mmCIF file of C-alpha atoms in Angstrom:
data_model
loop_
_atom_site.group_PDB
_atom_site.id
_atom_site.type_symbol
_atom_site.label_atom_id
_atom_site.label_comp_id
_atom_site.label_asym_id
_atom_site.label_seq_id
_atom_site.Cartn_x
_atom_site.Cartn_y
_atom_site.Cartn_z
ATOM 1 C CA UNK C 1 10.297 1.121 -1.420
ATOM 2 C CA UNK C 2 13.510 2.182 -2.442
ATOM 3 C CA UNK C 3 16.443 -0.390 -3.279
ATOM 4 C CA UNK C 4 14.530 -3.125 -3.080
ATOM 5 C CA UNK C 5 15.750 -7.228 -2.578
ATOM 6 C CA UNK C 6 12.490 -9.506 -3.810
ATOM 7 C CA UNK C 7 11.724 -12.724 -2.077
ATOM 8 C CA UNK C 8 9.893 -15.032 -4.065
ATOM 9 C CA UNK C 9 8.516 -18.298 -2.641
ATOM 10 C CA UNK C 10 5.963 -20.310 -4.928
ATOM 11 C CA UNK C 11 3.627 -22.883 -2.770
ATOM 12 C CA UNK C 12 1.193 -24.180 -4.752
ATOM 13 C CA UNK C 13 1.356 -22.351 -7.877
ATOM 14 C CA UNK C 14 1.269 -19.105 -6.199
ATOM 15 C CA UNK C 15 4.136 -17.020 -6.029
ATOM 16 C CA UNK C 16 4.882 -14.851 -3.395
ATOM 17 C CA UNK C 17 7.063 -11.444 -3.746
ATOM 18 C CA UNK C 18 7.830 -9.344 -0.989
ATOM 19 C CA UNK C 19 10.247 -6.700 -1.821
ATOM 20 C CA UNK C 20 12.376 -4.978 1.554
ATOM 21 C CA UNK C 21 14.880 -1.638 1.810
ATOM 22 C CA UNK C 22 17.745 -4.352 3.062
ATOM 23 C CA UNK C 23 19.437 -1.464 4.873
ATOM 24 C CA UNK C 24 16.168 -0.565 6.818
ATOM 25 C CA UNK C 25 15.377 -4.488 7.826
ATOM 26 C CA UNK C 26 19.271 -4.512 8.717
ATOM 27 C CA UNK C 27 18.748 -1.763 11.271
ATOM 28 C CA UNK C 28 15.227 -2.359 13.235
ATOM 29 C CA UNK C 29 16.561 -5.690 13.570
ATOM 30 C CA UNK C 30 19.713 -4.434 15.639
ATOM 31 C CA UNK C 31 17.277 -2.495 17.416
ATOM 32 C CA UNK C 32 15.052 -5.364 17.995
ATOM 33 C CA UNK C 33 18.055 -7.873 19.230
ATOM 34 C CA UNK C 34 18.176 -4.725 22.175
ATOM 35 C CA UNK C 35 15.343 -5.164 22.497
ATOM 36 C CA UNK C 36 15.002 -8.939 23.307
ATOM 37 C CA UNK C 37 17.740 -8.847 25.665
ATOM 38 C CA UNK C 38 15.731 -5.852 27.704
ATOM 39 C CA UNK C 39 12.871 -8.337 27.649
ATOM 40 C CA UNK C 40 14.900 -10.977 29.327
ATOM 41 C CA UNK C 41 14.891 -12.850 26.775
ATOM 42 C CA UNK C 42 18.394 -14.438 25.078
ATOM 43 C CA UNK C 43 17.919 -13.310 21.024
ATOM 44 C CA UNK C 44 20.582 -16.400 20.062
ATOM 45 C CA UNK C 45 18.443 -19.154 21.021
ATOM 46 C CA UNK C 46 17.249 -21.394 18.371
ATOM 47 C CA UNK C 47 13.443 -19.731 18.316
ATOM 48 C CA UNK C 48 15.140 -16.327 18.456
ATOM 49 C CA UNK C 49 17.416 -16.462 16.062
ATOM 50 C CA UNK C 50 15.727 -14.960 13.257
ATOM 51 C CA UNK C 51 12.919 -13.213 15.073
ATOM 52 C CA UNK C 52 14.807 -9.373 14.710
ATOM 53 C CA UNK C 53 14.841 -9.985 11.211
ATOM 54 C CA UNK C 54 11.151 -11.112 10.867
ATOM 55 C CA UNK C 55 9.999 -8.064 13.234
ATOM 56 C CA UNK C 56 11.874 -6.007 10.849
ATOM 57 C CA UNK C 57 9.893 -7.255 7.239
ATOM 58 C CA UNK C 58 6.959 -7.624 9.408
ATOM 59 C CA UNK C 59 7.015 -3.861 10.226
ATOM 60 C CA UNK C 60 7.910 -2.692 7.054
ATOM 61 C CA UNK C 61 5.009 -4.417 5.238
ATOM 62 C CA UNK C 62 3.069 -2.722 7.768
ATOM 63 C CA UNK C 63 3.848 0.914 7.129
ATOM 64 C CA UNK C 64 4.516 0.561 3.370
ATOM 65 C CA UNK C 65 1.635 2.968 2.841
ATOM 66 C CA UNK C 66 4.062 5.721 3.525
ATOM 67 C CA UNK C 67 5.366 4.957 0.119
ATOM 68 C CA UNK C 68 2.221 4.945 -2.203
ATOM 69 C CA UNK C 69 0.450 7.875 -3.123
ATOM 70 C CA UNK C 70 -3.070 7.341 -2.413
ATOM 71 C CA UNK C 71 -4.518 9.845 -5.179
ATOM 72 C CA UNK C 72 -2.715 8.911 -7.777
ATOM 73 C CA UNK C 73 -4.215 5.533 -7.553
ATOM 74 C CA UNK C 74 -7.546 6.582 -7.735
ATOM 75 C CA UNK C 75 -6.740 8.828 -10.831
ATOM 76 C CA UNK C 76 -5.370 6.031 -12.348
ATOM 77 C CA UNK C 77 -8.642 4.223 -12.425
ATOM 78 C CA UNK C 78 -11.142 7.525 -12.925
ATOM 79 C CA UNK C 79 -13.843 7.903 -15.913
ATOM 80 C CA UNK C 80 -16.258 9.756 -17.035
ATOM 81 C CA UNK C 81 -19.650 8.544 -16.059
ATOM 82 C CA UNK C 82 -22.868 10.385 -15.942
ATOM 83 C CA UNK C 83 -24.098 8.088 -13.245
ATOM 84 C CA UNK C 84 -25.537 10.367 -9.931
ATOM 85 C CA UNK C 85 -26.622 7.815 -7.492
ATOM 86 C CA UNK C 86 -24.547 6.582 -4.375
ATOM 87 C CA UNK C 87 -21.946 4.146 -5.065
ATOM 88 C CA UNK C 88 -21.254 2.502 -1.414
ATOM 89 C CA UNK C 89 -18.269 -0.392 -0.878
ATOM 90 C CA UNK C 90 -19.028 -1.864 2.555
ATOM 91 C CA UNK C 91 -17.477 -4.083 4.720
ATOM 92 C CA UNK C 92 -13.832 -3.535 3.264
ATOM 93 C CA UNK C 93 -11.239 -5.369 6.057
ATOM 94 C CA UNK C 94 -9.511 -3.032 7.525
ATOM 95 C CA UNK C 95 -6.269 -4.147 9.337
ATOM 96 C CA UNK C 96 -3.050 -0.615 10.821
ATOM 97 C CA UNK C 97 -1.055 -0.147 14.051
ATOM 98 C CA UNK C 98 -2.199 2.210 16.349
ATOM 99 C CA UNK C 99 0.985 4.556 16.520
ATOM 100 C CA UNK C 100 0.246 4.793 20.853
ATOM 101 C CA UNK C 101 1.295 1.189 21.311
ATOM 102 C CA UNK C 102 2.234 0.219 18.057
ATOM 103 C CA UNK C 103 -0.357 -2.728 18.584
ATOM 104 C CA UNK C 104 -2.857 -3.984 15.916
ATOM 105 C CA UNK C 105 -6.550 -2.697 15.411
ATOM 106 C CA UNK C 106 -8.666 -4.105 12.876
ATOM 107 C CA UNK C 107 -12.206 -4.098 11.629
ATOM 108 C CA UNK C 108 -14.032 -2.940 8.365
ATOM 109 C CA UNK C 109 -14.452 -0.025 6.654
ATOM 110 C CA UNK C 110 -18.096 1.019 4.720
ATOM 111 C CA UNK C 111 -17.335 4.191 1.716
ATOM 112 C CA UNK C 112 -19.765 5.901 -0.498
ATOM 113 C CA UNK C 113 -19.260 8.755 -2.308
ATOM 114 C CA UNK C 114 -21.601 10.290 -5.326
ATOM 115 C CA UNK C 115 -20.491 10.749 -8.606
ATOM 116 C CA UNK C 116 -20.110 14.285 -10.071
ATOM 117 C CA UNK C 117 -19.167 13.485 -13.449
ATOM 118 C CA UNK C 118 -16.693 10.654 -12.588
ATOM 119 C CA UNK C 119 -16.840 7.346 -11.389
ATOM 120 C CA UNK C 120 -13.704 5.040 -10.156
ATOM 121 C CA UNK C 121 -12.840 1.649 -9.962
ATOM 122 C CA UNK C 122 -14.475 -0.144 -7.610
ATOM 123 C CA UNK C 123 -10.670 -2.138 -6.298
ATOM 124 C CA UNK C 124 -9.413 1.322 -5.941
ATOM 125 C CA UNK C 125 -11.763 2.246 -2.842
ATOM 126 C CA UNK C 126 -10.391 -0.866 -0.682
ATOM 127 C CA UNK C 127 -6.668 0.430 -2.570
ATOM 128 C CA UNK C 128 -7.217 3.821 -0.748
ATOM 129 C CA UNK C 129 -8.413 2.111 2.720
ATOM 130 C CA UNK C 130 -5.423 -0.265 2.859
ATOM 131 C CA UNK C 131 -2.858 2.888 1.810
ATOM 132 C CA UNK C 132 -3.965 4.908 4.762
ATOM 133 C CA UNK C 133 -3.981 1.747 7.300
ATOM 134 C CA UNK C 134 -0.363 0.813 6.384
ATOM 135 C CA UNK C 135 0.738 3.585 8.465
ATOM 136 C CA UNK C 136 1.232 3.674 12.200
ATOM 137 C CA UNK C 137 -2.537 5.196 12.646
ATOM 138 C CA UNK C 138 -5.111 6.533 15.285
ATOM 139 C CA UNK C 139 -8.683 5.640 14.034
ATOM 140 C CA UNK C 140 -9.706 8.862 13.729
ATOM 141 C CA UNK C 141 -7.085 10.364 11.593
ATOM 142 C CA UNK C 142 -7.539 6.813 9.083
ATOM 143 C CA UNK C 143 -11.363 7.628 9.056
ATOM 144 C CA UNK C 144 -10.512 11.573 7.504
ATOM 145 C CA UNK C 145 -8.010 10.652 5.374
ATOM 146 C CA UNK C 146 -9.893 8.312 3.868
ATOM 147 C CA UNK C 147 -12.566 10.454 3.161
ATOM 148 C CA UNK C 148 -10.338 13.952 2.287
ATOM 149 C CA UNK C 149 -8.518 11.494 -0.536
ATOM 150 C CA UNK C 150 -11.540 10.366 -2.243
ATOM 151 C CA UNK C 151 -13.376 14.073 -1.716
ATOM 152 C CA UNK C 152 -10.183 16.217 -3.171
ATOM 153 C CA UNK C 153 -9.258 13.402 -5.771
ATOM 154 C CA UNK C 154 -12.960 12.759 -6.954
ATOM 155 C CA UNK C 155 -14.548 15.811 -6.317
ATOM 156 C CA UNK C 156 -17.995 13.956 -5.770
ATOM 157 C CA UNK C 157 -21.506 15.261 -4.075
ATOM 158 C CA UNK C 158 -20.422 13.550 -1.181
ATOM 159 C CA UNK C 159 -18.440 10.864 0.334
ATOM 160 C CA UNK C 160 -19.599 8.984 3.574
ATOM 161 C CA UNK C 161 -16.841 6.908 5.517
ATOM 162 C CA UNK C 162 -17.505 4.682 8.209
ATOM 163 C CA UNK C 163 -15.026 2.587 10.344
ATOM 164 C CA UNK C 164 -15.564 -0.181 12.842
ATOM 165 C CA UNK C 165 -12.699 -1.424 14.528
ATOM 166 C CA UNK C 166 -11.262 -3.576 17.696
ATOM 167 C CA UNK C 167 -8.134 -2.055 19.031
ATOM 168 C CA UNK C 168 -5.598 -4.678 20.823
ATOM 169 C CA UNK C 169 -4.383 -2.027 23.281
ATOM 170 C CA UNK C 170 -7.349 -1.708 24.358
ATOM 171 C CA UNK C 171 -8.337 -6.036 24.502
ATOM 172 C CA UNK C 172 -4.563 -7.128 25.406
ATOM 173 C CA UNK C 173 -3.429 -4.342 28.007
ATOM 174 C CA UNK C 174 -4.879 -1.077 29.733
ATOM 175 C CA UNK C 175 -8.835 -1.677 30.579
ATOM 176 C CA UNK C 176 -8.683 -5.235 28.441
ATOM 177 C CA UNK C 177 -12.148 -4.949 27.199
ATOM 178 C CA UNK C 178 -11.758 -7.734 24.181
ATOM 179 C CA UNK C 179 -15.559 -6.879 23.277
ATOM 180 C CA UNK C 180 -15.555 -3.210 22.423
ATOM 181 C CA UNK C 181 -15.541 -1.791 18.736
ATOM 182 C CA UNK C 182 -14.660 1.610 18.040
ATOM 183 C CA UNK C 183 -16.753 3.442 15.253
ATOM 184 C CA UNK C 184 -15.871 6.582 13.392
ATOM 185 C CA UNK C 185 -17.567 8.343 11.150
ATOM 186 C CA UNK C 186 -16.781 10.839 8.625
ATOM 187 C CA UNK C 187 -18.613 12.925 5.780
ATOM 188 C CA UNK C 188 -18.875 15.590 2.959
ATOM 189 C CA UNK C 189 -21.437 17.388 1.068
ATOM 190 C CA UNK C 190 -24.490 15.317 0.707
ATOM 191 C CA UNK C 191 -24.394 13.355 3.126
ATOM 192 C CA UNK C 192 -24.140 15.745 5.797
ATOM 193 C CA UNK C 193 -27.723 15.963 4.888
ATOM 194 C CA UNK C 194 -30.100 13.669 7.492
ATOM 195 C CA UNK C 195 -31.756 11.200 4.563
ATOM 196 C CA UNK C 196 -28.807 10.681 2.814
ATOM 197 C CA UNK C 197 -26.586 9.823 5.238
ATOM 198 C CA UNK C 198 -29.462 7.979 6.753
ATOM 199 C CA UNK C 199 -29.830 5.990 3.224
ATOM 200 C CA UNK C 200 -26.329 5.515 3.743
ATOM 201 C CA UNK C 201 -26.513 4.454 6.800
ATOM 202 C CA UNK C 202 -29.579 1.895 6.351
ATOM 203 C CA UNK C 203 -27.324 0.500 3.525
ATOM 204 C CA UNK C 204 -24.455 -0.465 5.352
ATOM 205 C CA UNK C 205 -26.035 -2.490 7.938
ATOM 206 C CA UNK C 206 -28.503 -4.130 5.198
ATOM 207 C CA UNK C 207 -27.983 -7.629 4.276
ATOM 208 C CA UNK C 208 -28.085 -9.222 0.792
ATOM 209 C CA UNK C 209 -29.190 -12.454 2.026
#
């Protein structure tokens, strides 16, 4: 993000840096103060007081996937591998803001892709799913980007996404069904055939135990 301030807080021996365009927190939290007052709500009472501000870092943490270019992270971590077989990360948490409501969803994400001469660091497929979800997001659109990113940046056999997710406008307001799951699915080149993505498939839901 651009002119950043760090915060650092150590607790325990670990250090915490968050880093914040001042000028950006300065003005959602204006907007937010308006917003507390529309509410009902008095914004210079002692629980209140520093709530704009902490709306304002809150939501810039959560869209700070704007900033980071999703392909160039995986082509910093790409090599050269002769290996052919699926590669599938599963269960990667999954956490955006559906840009209707601007409420949370959250679930997990399952990738595979198939090397075609290159291979990538495994951190940098949960990298890719946390870039995407830092943007206000509708599960669908997440689910194709993810899968377009590592297809164009790759240029694998195939890559398979699959996303699983509870949606809070869905469990807090509107029909308030707190027990559905949304699932989208996404793929490209082999597994768009019936056994692979079925291997795929089988995979995901497998356990290890």
């Amino acid at each position: 993000m651009s002119n950043p301030t760090d915060f650092n807080e150590e607790l325990d021996g670990y250090v915490k840096i968050d880093q914040y365009n001042t000028q950006h927190v300065e003005r959602v939290a204006n907007h937010y103060k308006d917003i507390l007052e529309a509410l009902g709500e008095n914004p210079n009472r002692e629980g209140l007081l520093k709530t704009p501000e902490r709306v304002a870092k809150a939501l810039q943490f959560l869209t700070h996937g704007y900033d980071i270019d999703a392909a160039e992270v995986l082509r910093g971590a790409m090599f050269e591998e002769e290996y052919s077989q699926m590669v599938v990360v599963k269960d990667i948490e999954v956490y955006s803001m559906c840009e209707h409501h601007m409420l949370p969803f959250f679930g997990k994400a399952h990738i595979a892709y198939i090397p075609n001469g290159h291979i990538v660091g495994l951190s940098k497929i949960p990298r890719v799913v946390d870039i995407y979800a830092r943007r206000l997001q509708v599960q669908e659109r997440l689910t194709n980007e993810i899968r377009d990113c590592i297809q164009q940046t790759l240029n694998p056999a195939g890559v398979a996404v699959v996303i699983e997710c509870k949606h809070m406008c869905m469990a807090m307001r509107g029909v308030q069904k707190q027990n559905s799951v949304t699932t989208t699915s996404a793929f490209t080149g082999a597994f768009q055939s019936d056994v692979t993505r079925s291997e795929f498939l089988r995979l995901i839901t497998a356990s290890l135990d």
